[in-house]
């Protein structure tokens, strides 16, 4: 697919820099967002704004970057209605780049195919790399869909990420992202637990993490999240509450596959507690505060 038109739905913390990178790469991007300020920002970069999602009906590629599949289904209602009245051009692609249920995105793919008389199909292509990766265009993008759909979408995806790979049919990208979140969520929780144990025992957390980074405990999660954990910097780069959603997808997928996921189960319990504590809108690193709040009476965790 040569550079051309792209529709983009959802210009939030991740979507805005992703759409901006498409504009910089020469794509003609028309964006929609519930908040018009984000659309104006895209227009200042050289993109265009849509009055509603249905206005994107003739775009050859329409990307959705909203918090979860129910938001995507709601936002796409008018688009699918427009396609029922007049089907889009054959080969139209709907690219779901949010973290969504692997099973749910397959059902959404069926709904899109039915509404478009088979002319539009869905590719799920969730991302990893956070806001920094979105800004730098270095996201890891895990795709699921047909080979033809992936090949047509690939030039668009490569304008936003440096590691772009098809992992199987529709839903495979979302399953890969669920596995990614299993590692990220539980590793962050383990680092947070280690930080609390170290600090309460008189160790310097930043020094501890520096030592860990030179050994087997080294990881990209430690490199990126470790400094925020050590500094107790919980300014959001992505709301922690989404980890609860993502780990729930892990458990749902494990039930279907018939595999045990004890770490995911523990993660679901911990992040549910984090949300119950009212910390869900802060950065993922706030799991350290959630753990601190669970400290035994007599400790200094109630701070």
Tab-separated table of C-alpha atoms in Angstrom, residues 54 73 76 90-91 108 119 127 141 174 233 251 262 269 301:
chain	number	residue	atom	x	y	z
A	54	UNK	CA	-18.881	7.934	10.253
A	73	UNK	CA	-17.869	-0.650	19.354
A	76	UNK	CA	-17.956	2.675	15.337
A	90	UNK	CA	-13.167	-3.629	-1.150
A	91	UNK	CA	-10.027	-4.040	0.954
A	108	UNK	CA	-15.927	-7.333	16.245
A	119	UNK	CA	-15.592	-5.301	1.912
A	127	UNK	CA	1.270	-1.948	20.808
A	141	UNK	CA	3.334	-3.804	17.192
A	174	UNK	CA	-4.333	-9.191	21.220
A	233	UNK	CA	6.878	9.146	40.661
A	251	UNK	CA	-7.075	-15.295	32.476
A	262	UNK	CA	-1.084	-18.407	38.708
A	269	UNK	CA	-5.985	-9.620	42.675
A	301	UNK	CA	3.278	1.869	54.885
